[in-house]
PDB file of C-alpha atoms in Angstrom:
ATOM      1  CA  UNK V 207       0.012  -0.064  -0.027  1.00 81.00           C
ATOM      2  CA  UNK V 208       1.310   3.443  -0.873  1.00 84.00           C
ATOM      3  CA  UNK V 209       1.744   5.393   2.340  1.00 90.00           C
ATOM      4  CA  UNK V 210       3.748   8.299   3.783  1.00 94.00           C
ATOM      5  CA  UNK V 211       4.579   8.109   7.499  1.00 95.00           C
ATOM      6  CA  UNK V 212       6.051  11.064   9.385  1.00 97.00           C
ATOM      7  CA  UNK V 213       7.720  11.236  12.708  1.00 96.00           C
ATOM      8  CA  UNK V 214       7.622  12.509  15.304  1.00 96.00           C
ATOM      9  CA  UNK V 215       3.923  13.436  15.440  1.00 95.00           C
ATOM     10  CA  UNK V 216       4.736  16.560  17.429  1.00 96.00           C
ATOM     11  CA  UNK V 217       7.935  18.317  18.664  1.00 97.00           C
ATOM     12  CA  UNK V 218       8.727  21.104  20.946  1.00 98.00           C
ATOM     13  CA  UNK V 219      12.077  22.890  20.845  1.00 97.00           C
ATOM     14  CA  UNK V 220      13.625  26.065  22.101  1.00 98.00           C
ATOM     15  CA  UNK V 221      14.173  29.032  19.849  1.00 98.00           C
ATOM     16  CA  UNK V 222      17.600  28.915  18.165  1.00 97.00           C
ATOM     17  CA  UNK V 223      17.885  25.067  18.330  1.00 98.00           C
ATOM     18  CA  UNK V 224      18.038  22.832  15.307  1.00 98.00           C
ATOM     19  CA  UNK V 225      15.592  20.009  14.654  1.00 98.00           C
ATOM     20  CA  UNK V 226      15.099  17.205  12.058  1.00 98.00           C
ATOM     21  CA  UNK V 227      11.723  15.885  10.981  1.00 98.00           C
ATOM     22  CA  UNK V 228      11.497  12.410   9.298  1.00 98.00           C
ATOM     23  CA  UNK V 229       9.393  11.105   6.404  1.00 98.00           C
ATOM     24  CA  UNK V 230       9.311   7.364   5.474  1.00 97.00           C
ATOM     25  CA  UNK V 231       7.323   6.339   2.400  1.00 95.00           C
ATOM     26  CA  UNK V 232       6.314   3.154   0.695  1.00 94.00           C
ATOM     27  CA  UNK V 233       5.165   4.914  -2.549  1.00 86.00           C
ATOM     28  CA  UNK V 234       6.215   3.199  -5.706  1.00 85.00           C
ATOM     29  CA  UNK V 235       6.840   4.253  -8.351  1.00 86.00           C
ATOM     30  CA  UNK V 236       7.325   7.877  -7.333  1.00 85.00           C
ATOM     31  CA  UNK V 237       8.716  10.951  -9.233  1.00 85.00           C
ATOM     32  CA  UNK V 238       9.128  13.625  -6.529  1.00 90.00           C
ATOM     33  CA  UNK V 239       8.846  14.268  -2.934  1.00 94.00           C
ATOM     34  CA  UNK V 240       7.717  17.601  -1.375  1.00 94.00           C
ATOM     35  CA  UNK V 241       7.733  19.267   2.001  1.00 96.00           C
ATOM     36  CA  UNK V 242       5.000  21.807   2.920  1.00 96.00           C
ATOM     37  CA  UNK V 243       4.705  24.168   5.828  1.00 97.00           C
ATOM     38  CA  UNK V 244       1.282  24.797   7.147  1.00 96.00           C
ATOM     39  CA  UNK V 245       0.638  27.573   9.674  1.00 96.00           C
ATOM     40  CA  UNK V 246      -2.406  27.293  11.931  1.00 93.00           C
ATOM     41  CA  UNK V 247      -5.452  28.284  10.091  1.00 91.00           C
ATOM     42  CA  UNK V 248      -3.709  28.645   6.777  1.00 94.00           C
ATOM     43  CA  UNK V 249      -3.211  26.568   3.598  1.00 95.00           C
ATOM     44  CA  UNK V 250       0.065  24.542   3.127  1.00 95.00           C
ATOM     45  CA  UNK V 251       2.944  26.399   1.450  1.00 95.00           C
ATOM     46  CA  UNK V 252       5.676  24.604  -0.541  1.00 93.00           C
ATOM     47  CA  UNK V 253       9.147  24.500   1.011  1.00 95.00           C
ATOM     48  CA  UNK V 254      11.074  22.161  -1.383  1.00 93.00           C
ATOM     49  CA  UNK V 255      10.367  19.775  -4.179  1.00 92.00           C
ATOM     50  CA  UNK V 256      12.917  16.995  -4.895  1.00 93.00           C
ATOM     51  CA  UNK V 257      12.976  14.607  -7.738  1.00 90.00           C
ATOM     52  CA  UNK V 258      13.974  11.013  -7.184  1.00 85.00           C
ATOM     53  CA  UNK V 259      17.596  11.779  -8.389  1.00 89.00           C
ATOM     54  CA  UNK V 260      18.117  14.677  -5.921  1.00 92.00           C
ATOM     55  CA  UNK V 261      19.755  13.982  -2.562  1.00 94.00           C
ATOM     56  CA  UNK V 262      19.410  17.480  -0.945  1.00 96.00           C
ATOM     57  CA  UNK V 263      17.755  20.728  -1.418  1.00 95.00           C
ATOM     58  CA  UNK V 264      17.769  23.892   0.668  1.00 95.00           C
ATOM     59  CA  UNK V 265      15.404  26.807   1.110  1.00 94.00           C
ATOM     60  CA  UNK V 266      16.972  29.250   3.518  1.00 96.00           C
ATOM     61  CA  UNK V 267      17.078  27.669   6.989  1.00 97.00           C
ATOM     62  CA  UNK V 268      15.194  24.558   5.658  1.00 97.00           C
ATOM     63  CA  UNK V 269      17.237  21.671   4.215  1.00 97.00           C
ATOM     64  CA  UNK V 270      15.566  18.571   2.877  1.00 97.00           C
ATOM     65  CA  UNK V 271      17.318  15.294   2.089  1.00 97.00           C
ATOM     66  CA  UNK V 272      16.112  12.329   0.182  1.00 96.00           C
ATOM     67  CA  UNK V 273      17.372   8.754   0.061  1.00 94.00           C
ATOM     68  CA  UNK V 274      15.449   6.989  -2.713  1.00 90.00           C
ATOM     69  CA  UNK V 275      17.058   3.646  -1.848  1.00 91.00           C
ATOM     70  CA  UNK V 276      15.800   3.505   1.737  1.00 94.00           C
ATOM     71  CA  UNK V 277      12.710   5.609   0.895  1.00 93.00           C
ATOM     72  CA  UNK V 278      13.426   8.169   3.529  1.00 96.00           C
ATOM     73  CA  UNK V 279      13.450  11.905   3.544  1.00 97.00           C
ATOM     74  CA  UNK V 280      14.270  14.383   6.336  1.00 98.00           C
ATOM     75  CA  UNK V 281      13.588  18.080   6.823  1.00 98.00           C
ATOM     76  CA  UNK V 282      16.319  19.831   8.868  1.00 98.00           C
ATOM     77  CA  UNK V 283      15.543  23.318  10.367  1.00 98.00           C
ATOM     78  CA  UNK V 284      18.406  25.362  11.436  1.00 98.00           C
ATOM     79  CA  UNK V 285      18.481  28.027  14.115  1.00 98.00           C
ATOM     80  CA  UNK V 286      14.755  27.710  14.718  1.00 97.00           C
ATOM     81  CA  UNK V 287      12.619  30.829  15.093  1.00 97.00           C
ATOM     82  CA  UNK V 288       9.234  31.267  16.674  1.00 98.00           C
ATOM     83  CA  UNK V 289       7.759  31.722  13.158  1.00 97.00           C
ATOM     84  CA  UNK V 290       8.820  28.120  12.388  1.00 98.00           C
ATOM     85  CA  UNK V 291       5.973  26.888  14.719  1.00 98.00           C
ATOM     86  CA  UNK V 292       3.671  25.129  12.229  1.00 97.00           C
ATOM     87  CA  UNK V 293       2.794  21.728  10.836  1.00 97.00           C
ATOM     88  CA  UNK V 294       5.231  20.235   8.342  1.00 98.00           C
ATOM     89  CA  UNK V 295       3.701  17.912   5.754  1.00 97.00           C
ATOM     90  CA  UNK V 296       5.631  15.353   3.610  1.00 97.00           C
ATOM     91  CA  UNK V 297       4.091  14.696   0.271  1.00 94.00           C
ATOM     92  CA  UNK V 298       5.046  12.032  -2.342  1.00 92.00           C
ATOM     93  CA  UNK V 299       3.945  11.984  -5.965  1.00 89.00           C
ATOM     94  CA  UNK V 300       2.809   8.486  -6.948  1.00 86.00           C
ATOM     95  CA  UNK V 301       3.614   8.276 -10.649  1.00 83.00           C
ATOM     96  CA  UNK V 302       1.692   5.074 -11.324  1.00 77.00           C
ATOM     97  CA  UNK V 303      -1.286   4.746 -13.563  1.00 71.00           C
ATOM     98  CA  UNK V 304      -3.426   7.076 -11.600  1.00 70.00           C
ATOM     99  CA  UNK V 305      -0.686   9.670 -10.746  1.00 76.00           C
ATOM    100  CA  UNK V 306      -1.551  11.319  -7.377  1.00 83.00           C
ATOM    101  CA  UNK V 307      -0.111  13.018  -4.399  1.00 88.00           C
ATOM    102  CA  UNK V 308       0.020  10.999  -1.153  1.00 90.00           C
ATOM    103  CA  UNK V 309       0.160  13.117   2.038  1.00 92.00           C
ATOM    104  CA  UNK V 310       1.608  12.368   5.370  1.00 94.00           C
ATOM    105  CA  UNK V 311      -0.159  13.239   8.538  1.00 94.00           C
ATOM    106  CA  UNK V 312       2.344  15.986   9.260  1.00 95.00           C
ATOM    107  CA  UNK V 313       4.576  16.851  12.207  1.00 97.00           C
ATOM    108  CA  UNK V 314       3.456  19.694  14.470  1.00 96.00           C
ATOM    109  CA  UNK V 315       6.455  21.804  15.549  1.00 98.00           C
ATOM    110  CA  UNK V 316       6.212  24.312  18.391  1.00 98.00           C
ATOM    111  CA  UNK V 317       9.211  26.551  18.940  1.00 98.00           C
ATOM    112  CA  UNK V 318       9.299  28.176  22.460  1.00 97.00           C
ATOM    113  CA  UNK V 319      11.157  31.355  23.432  1.00 96.00           C
TER     114      UNK V 319
ATOM    115  CA  UNK M  32      -1.761  38.405  -8.188  1.00 70.00           C
ATOM    116  CA  UNK M  33      -4.012  37.062  -5.524  1.00 78.00           C
ATOM    117  CA  UNK M  34      -3.086  33.353  -6.016  1.00 93.00           C
ATOM    118  CA  UNK M  35      -5.738  30.922  -4.866  1.00 96.00           C
ATOM    119  CA  UNK M  36      -8.728  32.457  -3.129  1.00 97.00           C
ATOM    120  CA  UNK M  37     -11.528  30.548  -1.295  1.00 97.00           C
ATOM    121  CA  UNK M  38     -14.892  31.753   0.062  1.00 96.00           C
ATOM    122  CA  UNK M  39     -16.347  31.529   2.612  1.00 97.00           C
ATOM    123  CA  UNK M  40     -13.696  31.240   5.319  1.00 96.00           C
ATOM    124  CA  UNK M  41     -16.171  29.743   7.801  1.00 96.00           C
ATOM    125  CA  UNK M  42     -19.541  28.159   7.369  1.00 96.00           C
ATOM    126  CA  UNK M  43     -22.028  26.330   9.536  1.00 97.00           C
ATOM    127  CA  UNK M  44     -24.725  24.140   7.912  1.00 97.00           C
ATOM    128  CA  UNK M  45     -27.501  22.019   9.214  1.00 97.00           C
ATOM    129  CA  UNK M  46     -27.760  18.395   8.122  1.00 97.00           C
ATOM    130  CA  UNK M  47     -29.351  18.184   4.750  1.00 97.00           C
ATOM    131  CA  UNK M  48     -28.563  21.737   3.544  1.00 97.00           C
ATOM    132  CA  UNK M  49     -26.622  22.346   0.413  1.00 96.00           C
ATOM    133  CA  UNK M  50     -24.006  24.895  -0.369  1.00 96.00           C
ATOM    134  CA  UNK M  51     -21.095  25.777  -2.704  1.00 97.00           C
ATOM    135  CA  UNK M  52     -17.575  26.399  -1.705  1.00 98.00           C
ATOM    136  CA  UNK M  53     -15.920  28.873  -4.137  1.00 98.00           C
ATOM    137  CA  UNK M  54     -12.354  28.666  -5.406  1.00 98.00           C
ATOM    138  CA  UNK M  55     -10.646  30.867  -7.951  1.00 97.00           C
ATOM    139  CA  UNK M  56      -7.027  31.260  -9.079  1.00 97.00           C
ATOM    140  CA  UNK M  57      -5.439  33.942 -11.243  1.00 95.00           C
ATOM    141  CA  UNK M  58      -2.243  32.082 -12.225  1.00 93.00           C
ATOM    142  CA  UNK M  59      -3.731  30.487 -15.325  1.00 93.00           C
ATOM    143  CA  UNK M  60      -3.087  26.992 -13.889  1.00 94.00           C
ATOM    144  CA  UNK M  61      -4.688  24.132 -15.751  1.00 93.00           C
ATOM    145  CA  UNK M  62      -4.777  21.703 -12.708  1.00 93.00           C
ATOM    146  CA  UNK M  63      -7.064  22.455  -9.838  1.00 94.00           C
ATOM    147  CA  UNK M  64      -8.118  20.199  -6.954  1.00 95.00           C
ATOM    148  CA  UNK M  65     -10.169  20.027  -3.710  1.00 97.00           C
ATOM    149  CA  UNK M  66      -8.891  18.422  -0.527  1.00 96.00           C
ATOM    150  CA  UNK M  67     -10.428  17.949   2.945  1.00 97.00           C
ATOM    151  CA  UNK M  68      -8.253  17.967   6.039  1.00 96.00           C
ATOM    152  CA  UNK M  69      -9.365  16.134   9.232  1.00 94.00           C
ATOM    153  CA  UNK M  70      -7.449  15.898  12.472  1.00 87.00           C
ATOM    154  CA  UNK M  71      -4.871  13.087  12.548  1.00 81.00           C
ATOM    155  CA  UNK M  72      -5.209  12.532   8.819  1.00 84.00           C
ATOM    156  CA  UNK M  73      -3.408  13.684   5.716  1.00 85.00           C
ATOM    157  CA  UNK M  74      -5.065  15.760   3.232  1.00 91.00           C
ATOM    158  CA  UNK M  75      -7.415  13.700   1.054  1.00 94.00           C
ATOM    159  CA  UNK M  76      -8.272  14.461  -2.494  1.00 93.00           C
ATOM    160  CA  UNK M  77     -12.003  14.913  -3.243  1.00 96.00           C
ATOM    161  CA  UNK M  78     -12.188  15.959  -6.915  1.00 96.00           C
ATOM    162  CA  UNK M  79      -9.725  17.487  -9.360  1.00 93.00           C
ATOM    163  CA  UNK M  80      -9.790  18.969 -12.779  1.00 93.00           C
ATOM    164  CA  UNK M  81      -6.998  18.994 -15.502  1.00 90.00           C
ATOM    165  CA  UNK M  82      -8.556  21.856 -17.378  1.00 91.00           C
ATOM    166  CA  UNK M  83     -11.806  23.658 -18.217  1.00 93.00           C
ATOM    167  CA  UNK M  84     -14.601  21.243 -18.912  1.00 94.00           C
ATOM    168  CA  UNK M  85     -12.691  18.226 -17.434  1.00 93.00           C
ATOM    169  CA  UNK M  86     -13.226  16.902 -13.903  1.00 95.00           C
ATOM    170  CA  UNK M  87     -12.551  13.634 -12.142  1.00 93.00           C
ATOM    171  CA  UNK M  88     -13.059  11.954  -8.802  1.00 93.00           C
ATOM    172  CA  UNK M  89     -10.337  11.719  -6.103  1.00 92.00           C
ATOM    173  CA  UNK M  90     -10.305   9.279  -3.237  1.00 90.00           C
ATOM    174  CA  UNK M  91     -13.297  10.688  -1.131  1.00 95.00           C
ATOM    175  CA  UNK M  92     -15.746  12.062  -3.799  1.00 96.00           C
ATOM    176  CA  UNK M  93     -19.043  10.903  -2.323  1.00 95.00           C
ATOM    177  CA  UNK M  94     -21.452  13.739  -1.407  1.00 95.00           C
ATOM    178  CA  UNK M  95     -19.623  16.335  -3.462  1.00 97.00           C
ATOM    179  CA  UNK M  96     -19.955  17.626  -6.977  1.00 97.00           C
ATOM    180  CA  UNK M  97     -17.614  19.905  -9.013  1.00 97.00           C
ATOM    181  CA  UNK M  98     -17.610  21.634 -12.285  1.00 96.00           C
ATOM    182  CA  UNK M  99     -15.011  23.642 -14.253  1.00 97.00           C
ATOM    183  CA  UNK M 100     -16.574  26.039 -16.708  1.00 96.00           C
ATOM    184  CA  UNK M 101     -13.505  28.349 -16.733  1.00 96.00           C
ATOM    185  CA  UNK M 102      -9.809  28.050 -16.070  1.00 96.00           C
ATOM    186  CA  UNK M 103     -10.090  30.321 -13.063  1.00 97.00           C
ATOM    187  CA  UNK M 104     -12.857  28.877 -11.115  1.00 97.00           C
ATOM    188  CA  UNK M 105     -13.464  25.495  -9.546  1.00 98.00           C
ATOM    189  CA  UNK M 106     -16.572  25.458  -7.194  1.00 98.00           C
ATOM    190  CA  UNK M 107     -17.180  22.509  -4.806  1.00 98.00           C
ATOM    191  CA  UNK M 108     -20.848  21.688  -4.143  1.00 97.00           C
ATOM    192  CA  UNK M 109     -22.058  19.831  -1.221  1.00 96.00           C
ATOM    193  CA  UNK M 110     -25.415  18.224  -2.187  1.00 91.00           C
ATOM    194  CA  UNK M 111     -26.947  17.412   1.206  1.00 96.00           C
ATOM    195  CA  UNK M 112     -24.610  18.126   4.044  1.00 96.00           C
ATOM    196  CA  UNK M 113     -23.866  15.472   6.682  1.00 97.00           C
ATOM    197  CA  UNK M 114     -22.078  15.745   9.979  1.00 97.00           C
ATOM    198  CA  UNK M 115     -19.248  13.576   8.466  1.00 96.00           C
ATOM    199  CA  UNK M 116     -18.513  16.392   6.078  1.00 97.00           C
ATOM    200  CA  UNK M 117     -17.390  18.621   8.918  1.00 97.00           C
ATOM    201  CA  UNK M 118     -13.820  19.431   7.900  1.00 97.00           C
ATOM    202  CA  UNK M 119     -11.459  22.055   6.594  1.00 97.00           C
ATOM    203  CA  UNK M 120     -11.530  22.275   2.814  1.00 98.00           C
ATOM    204  CA  UNK M 121      -8.640  23.409   0.730  1.00 97.00           C
ATOM    205  CA  UNK M 122      -8.539  24.273  -2.884  1.00 97.00           C
ATOM    206  CA  UNK M 123      -5.263  24.068  -4.737  1.00 95.00           C
ATOM    207  CA  UNK M 124      -3.869  24.785  -8.298  1.00 95.00           C
ATOM    208  CA  UNK M 125      -0.784  24.049 -10.269  1.00 92.00           C
ATOM    209  CA  UNK M 126       0.590  24.060 -13.768  1.00 86.00           C
ATOM    210  CA  UNK M 127       0.261  20.289 -13.732  1.00 77.00           C
ATOM    211  CA  UNK M 128      -0.287  17.763 -11.071  1.00 71.00           C
ATOM    212  CA  UNK M 129       2.975  15.832 -11.268  1.00 74.00           C
ATOM    213  CA  UNK M 130       6.012  18.140 -11.450  1.00 67.00           C
ATOM    214  CA  UNK M 131       5.099  21.532 -10.167  1.00 74.00           C
ATOM    215  CA  UNK M 132       4.361  22.779  -6.715  1.00 82.00           C
ATOM    216  CA  UNK M 133       0.807  23.226  -5.794  1.00 89.00           C
ATOM    217  CA  UNK M 134      -0.449  26.511  -4.454  1.00 93.00           C
ATOM    218  CA  UNK M 135      -3.160  26.158  -1.780  1.00 95.00           C
ATOM    219  CA  UNK M 136      -5.922  28.463  -0.823  1.00 97.00           C
ATOM    220  CA  UNK M 137      -6.468  29.651   2.782  1.00 96.00           C
ATOM    221  CA  UNK M 138      -9.208  27.058   3.475  1.00 97.00           C
ATOM    222  CA  UNK M 139     -12.914  26.938   4.372  1.00 97.00           C
ATOM    223  CA  UNK M 140     -13.775  25.599   7.886  1.00 97.00           C
ATOM    224  CA  UNK M 141     -17.121  23.757   7.531  1.00 97.00           C
ATOM    225  CA  UNK M 142     -19.226  22.564  10.490  1.00 97.00           C
ATOM    226  CA  UNK M 143     -22.309  20.532   9.914  1.00 97.00           C
ATOM    227  CA  UNK M 144     -24.677  20.130  12.782  1.00 96.00           C
TER     228      UNK M 144
END
């Protein structure tokens, strides 16, 4: 079954600290993996899109990695800020017959001062 | 450039009532979609459209109708609201559904009593 699992479900860190969010997927075949940030009460906003041939991609303080062999991705946030408090959603594009996006449940990050 | 807009932002319905959630985009995107987001679950695709006049069902289409008469607009109709349709609804658009990032609207929070 094509699934995307994220861990941890929630995370609390202090402002200025780094953190890493995990995404494991069983989607096959897949063509790209995305990370979205969703602020409370808002729609998701794209952080990165990586194709299966890319290993890492950065967007400011956000760095995503992808290991297509182990079907794992991570999102690393450096020097966290209060504005990083949000849900982070991993999404994999299933490129089989139907072609669709498969969403993880998200990791809720709270950054405390 | 407003991106993806949705109206209303909040709505309360009684069981059996019908209503239309509006979605519009000004980016000339061909692909538009509707999702629902429920606590503890990833976003789930309700319906999607690959262009004006073309719509198709997603994974949870029952109880919802869509139409796409123009590139810009993609309304979602609830035919006879049920408490199980209480959710947050997001509209999204992209150049295509496989390679490009999706832009999400701000969401509509619907409560059915």
